PDB file of C-alpha atoms in Angstrom:
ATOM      1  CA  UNK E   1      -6.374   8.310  14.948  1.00  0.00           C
ATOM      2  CA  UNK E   2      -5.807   5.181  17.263  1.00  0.00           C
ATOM      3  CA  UNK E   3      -2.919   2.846  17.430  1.00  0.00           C
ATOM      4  CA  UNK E   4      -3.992  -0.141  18.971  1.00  0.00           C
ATOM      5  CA  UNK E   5      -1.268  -2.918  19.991  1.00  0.00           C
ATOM      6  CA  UNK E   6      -2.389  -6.503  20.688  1.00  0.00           C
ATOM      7  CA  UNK E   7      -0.916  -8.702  23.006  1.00  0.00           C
ATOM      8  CA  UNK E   8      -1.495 -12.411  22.538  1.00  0.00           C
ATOM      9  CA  UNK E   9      -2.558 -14.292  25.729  1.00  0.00           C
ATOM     10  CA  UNK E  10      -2.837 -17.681  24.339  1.00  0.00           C
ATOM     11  CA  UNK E  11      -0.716 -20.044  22.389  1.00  0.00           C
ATOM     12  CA  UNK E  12       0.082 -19.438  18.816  1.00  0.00           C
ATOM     13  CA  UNK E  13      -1.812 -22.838  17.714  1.00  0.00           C
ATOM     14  CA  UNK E  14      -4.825 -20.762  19.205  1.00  0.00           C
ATOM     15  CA  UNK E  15      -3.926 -17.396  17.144  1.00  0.00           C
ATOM     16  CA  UNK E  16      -3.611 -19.039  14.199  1.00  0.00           C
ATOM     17  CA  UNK E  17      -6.829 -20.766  14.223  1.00  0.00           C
ATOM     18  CA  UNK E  18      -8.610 -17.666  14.887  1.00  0.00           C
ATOM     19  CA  UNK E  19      -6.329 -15.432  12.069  1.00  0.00           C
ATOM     20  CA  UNK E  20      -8.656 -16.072   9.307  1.00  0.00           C
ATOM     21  CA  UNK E  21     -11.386 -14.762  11.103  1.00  0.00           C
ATOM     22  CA  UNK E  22      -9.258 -11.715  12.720  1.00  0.00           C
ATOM     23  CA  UNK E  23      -7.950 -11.133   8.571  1.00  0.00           C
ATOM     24  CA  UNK E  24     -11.551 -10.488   7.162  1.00  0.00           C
ATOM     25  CA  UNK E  25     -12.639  -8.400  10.205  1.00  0.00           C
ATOM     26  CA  UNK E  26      -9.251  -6.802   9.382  1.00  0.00           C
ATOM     27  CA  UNK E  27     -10.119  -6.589   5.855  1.00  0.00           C
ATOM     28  CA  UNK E  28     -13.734  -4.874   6.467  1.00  0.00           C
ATOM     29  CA  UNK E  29     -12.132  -2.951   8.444  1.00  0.00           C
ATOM     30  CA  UNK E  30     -10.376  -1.557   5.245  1.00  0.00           C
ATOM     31  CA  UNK E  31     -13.540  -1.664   3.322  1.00  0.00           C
ATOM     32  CA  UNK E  32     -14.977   0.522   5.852  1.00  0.00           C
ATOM     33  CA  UNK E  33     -12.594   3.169   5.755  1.00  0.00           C
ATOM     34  CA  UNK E  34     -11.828   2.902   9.319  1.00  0.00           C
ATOM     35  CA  UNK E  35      -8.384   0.571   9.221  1.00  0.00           C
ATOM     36  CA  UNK E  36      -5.685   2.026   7.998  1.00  0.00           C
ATOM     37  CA  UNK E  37      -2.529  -0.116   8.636  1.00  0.00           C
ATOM     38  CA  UNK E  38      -2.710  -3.490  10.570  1.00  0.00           C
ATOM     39  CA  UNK E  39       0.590  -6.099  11.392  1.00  0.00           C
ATOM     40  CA  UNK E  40       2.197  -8.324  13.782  1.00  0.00           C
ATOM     41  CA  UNK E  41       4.586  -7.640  16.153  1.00  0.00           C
ATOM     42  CA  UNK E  42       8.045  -9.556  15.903  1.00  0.00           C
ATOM     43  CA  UNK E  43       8.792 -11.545  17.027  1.00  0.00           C
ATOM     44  CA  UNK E  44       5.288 -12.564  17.222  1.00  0.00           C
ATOM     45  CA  UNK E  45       3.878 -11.733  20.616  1.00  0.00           C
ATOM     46  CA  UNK E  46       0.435  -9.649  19.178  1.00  0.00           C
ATOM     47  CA  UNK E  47      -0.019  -7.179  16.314  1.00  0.00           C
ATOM     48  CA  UNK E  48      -0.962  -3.622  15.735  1.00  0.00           C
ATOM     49  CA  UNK E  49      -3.360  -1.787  14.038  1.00  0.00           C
ATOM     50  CA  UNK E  50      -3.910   1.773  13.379  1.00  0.00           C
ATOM     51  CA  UNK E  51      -7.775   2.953  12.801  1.00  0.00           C
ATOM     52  CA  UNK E  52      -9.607   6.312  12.367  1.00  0.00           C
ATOM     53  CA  UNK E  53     -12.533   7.090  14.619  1.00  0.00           C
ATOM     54  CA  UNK E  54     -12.563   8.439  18.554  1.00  0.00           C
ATOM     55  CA  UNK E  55     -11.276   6.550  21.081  1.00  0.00           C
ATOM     56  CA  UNK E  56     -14.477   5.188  21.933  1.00  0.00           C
ATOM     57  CA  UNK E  57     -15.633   4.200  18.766  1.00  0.00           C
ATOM     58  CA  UNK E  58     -12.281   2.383  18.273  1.00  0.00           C
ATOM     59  CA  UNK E  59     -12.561   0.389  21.433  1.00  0.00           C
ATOM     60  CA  UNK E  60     -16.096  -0.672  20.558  1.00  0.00           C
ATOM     61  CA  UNK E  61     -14.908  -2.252  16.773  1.00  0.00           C
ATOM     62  CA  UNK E  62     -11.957  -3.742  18.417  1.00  0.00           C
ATOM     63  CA  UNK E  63     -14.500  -5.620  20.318  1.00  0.00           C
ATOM     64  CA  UNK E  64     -15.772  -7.080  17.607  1.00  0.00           C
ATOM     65  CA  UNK E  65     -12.371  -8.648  16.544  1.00  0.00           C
ATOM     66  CA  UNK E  66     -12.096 -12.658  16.730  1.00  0.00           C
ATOM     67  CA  UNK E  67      -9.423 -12.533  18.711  1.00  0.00           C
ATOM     68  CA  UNK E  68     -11.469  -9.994  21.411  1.00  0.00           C
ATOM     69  CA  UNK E  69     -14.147 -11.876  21.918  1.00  0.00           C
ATOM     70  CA  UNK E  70     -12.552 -15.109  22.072  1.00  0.00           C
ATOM     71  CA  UNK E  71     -10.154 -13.352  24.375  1.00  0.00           C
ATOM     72  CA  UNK E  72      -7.090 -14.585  22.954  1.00  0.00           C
ATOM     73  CA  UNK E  73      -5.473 -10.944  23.322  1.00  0.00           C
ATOM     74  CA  UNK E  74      -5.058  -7.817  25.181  1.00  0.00           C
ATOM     75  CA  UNK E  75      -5.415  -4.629  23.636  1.00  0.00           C
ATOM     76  CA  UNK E  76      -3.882  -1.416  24.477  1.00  0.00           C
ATOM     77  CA  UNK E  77      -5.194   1.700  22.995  1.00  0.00           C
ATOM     78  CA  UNK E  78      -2.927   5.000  22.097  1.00  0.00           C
ATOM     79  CA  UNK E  79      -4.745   8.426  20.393  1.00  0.00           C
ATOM     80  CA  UNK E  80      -2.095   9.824  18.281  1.00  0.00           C
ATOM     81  CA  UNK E  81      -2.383  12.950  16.289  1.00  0.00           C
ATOM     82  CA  UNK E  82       0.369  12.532  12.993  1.00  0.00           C
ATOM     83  CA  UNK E  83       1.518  15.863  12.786  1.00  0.00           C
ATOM     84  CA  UNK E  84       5.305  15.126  10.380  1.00  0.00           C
ATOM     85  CA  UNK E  85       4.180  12.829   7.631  1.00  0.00           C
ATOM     86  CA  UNK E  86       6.308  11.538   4.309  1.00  0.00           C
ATOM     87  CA  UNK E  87       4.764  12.216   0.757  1.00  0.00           C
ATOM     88  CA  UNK E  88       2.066   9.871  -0.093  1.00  0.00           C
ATOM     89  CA  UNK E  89       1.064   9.778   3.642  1.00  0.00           C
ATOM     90  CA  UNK E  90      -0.703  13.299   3.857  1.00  0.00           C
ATOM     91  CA  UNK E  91      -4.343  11.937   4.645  1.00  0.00           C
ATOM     92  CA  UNK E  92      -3.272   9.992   7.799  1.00  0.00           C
ATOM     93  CA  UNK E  93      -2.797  14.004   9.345  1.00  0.00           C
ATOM     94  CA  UNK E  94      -6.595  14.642   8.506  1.00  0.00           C
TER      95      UNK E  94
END
């Protein structure tokens, strides 16, 4: 699993006119089966996402995000492996 946390290089105004693009790539990203959680930071510098796949194959869809290839944001990219999770949350350890 990959956390990914976004850091916004542009101004807001910019962000917000690419978030409706950013929320359906977001939201096929759900419909895929690779996103798992996704949010903004706050205060509201970036966001975060968590997604299933390798490293590599995370970094390539998070190229694909609106706010990538406009390069409104930096991403940083952490491989975590969930090891203590609370009921409910057992398949995020798989």
């Amino acid at each position: 699993m990959i956390l990914v946390l976004l850091t916004y290089k542009v101004d807001l105004a910019e962000i917000d006119a690419l978030r409706p693009a950013h929320v359906d790539w977001l939201k096929q990203g759900v419909a895929d089966g690779r996103l798992l959680v996704a949010g903004r930071k706050v205060p509201v510098t970036g966001g975060f996402f968590m997604a299933r796949g390798s490293l590599d194959e995370v970094q390539a869809w998070a190229a694909t995000d609106p706010f990538a290839t406009a390069g409104a944001a930096d991403y940083a990219f952490i491989e975590v492996a969930p090891s203590i999770l609370a009921p409910g949350l057992e398949s995020l350890g798989q």
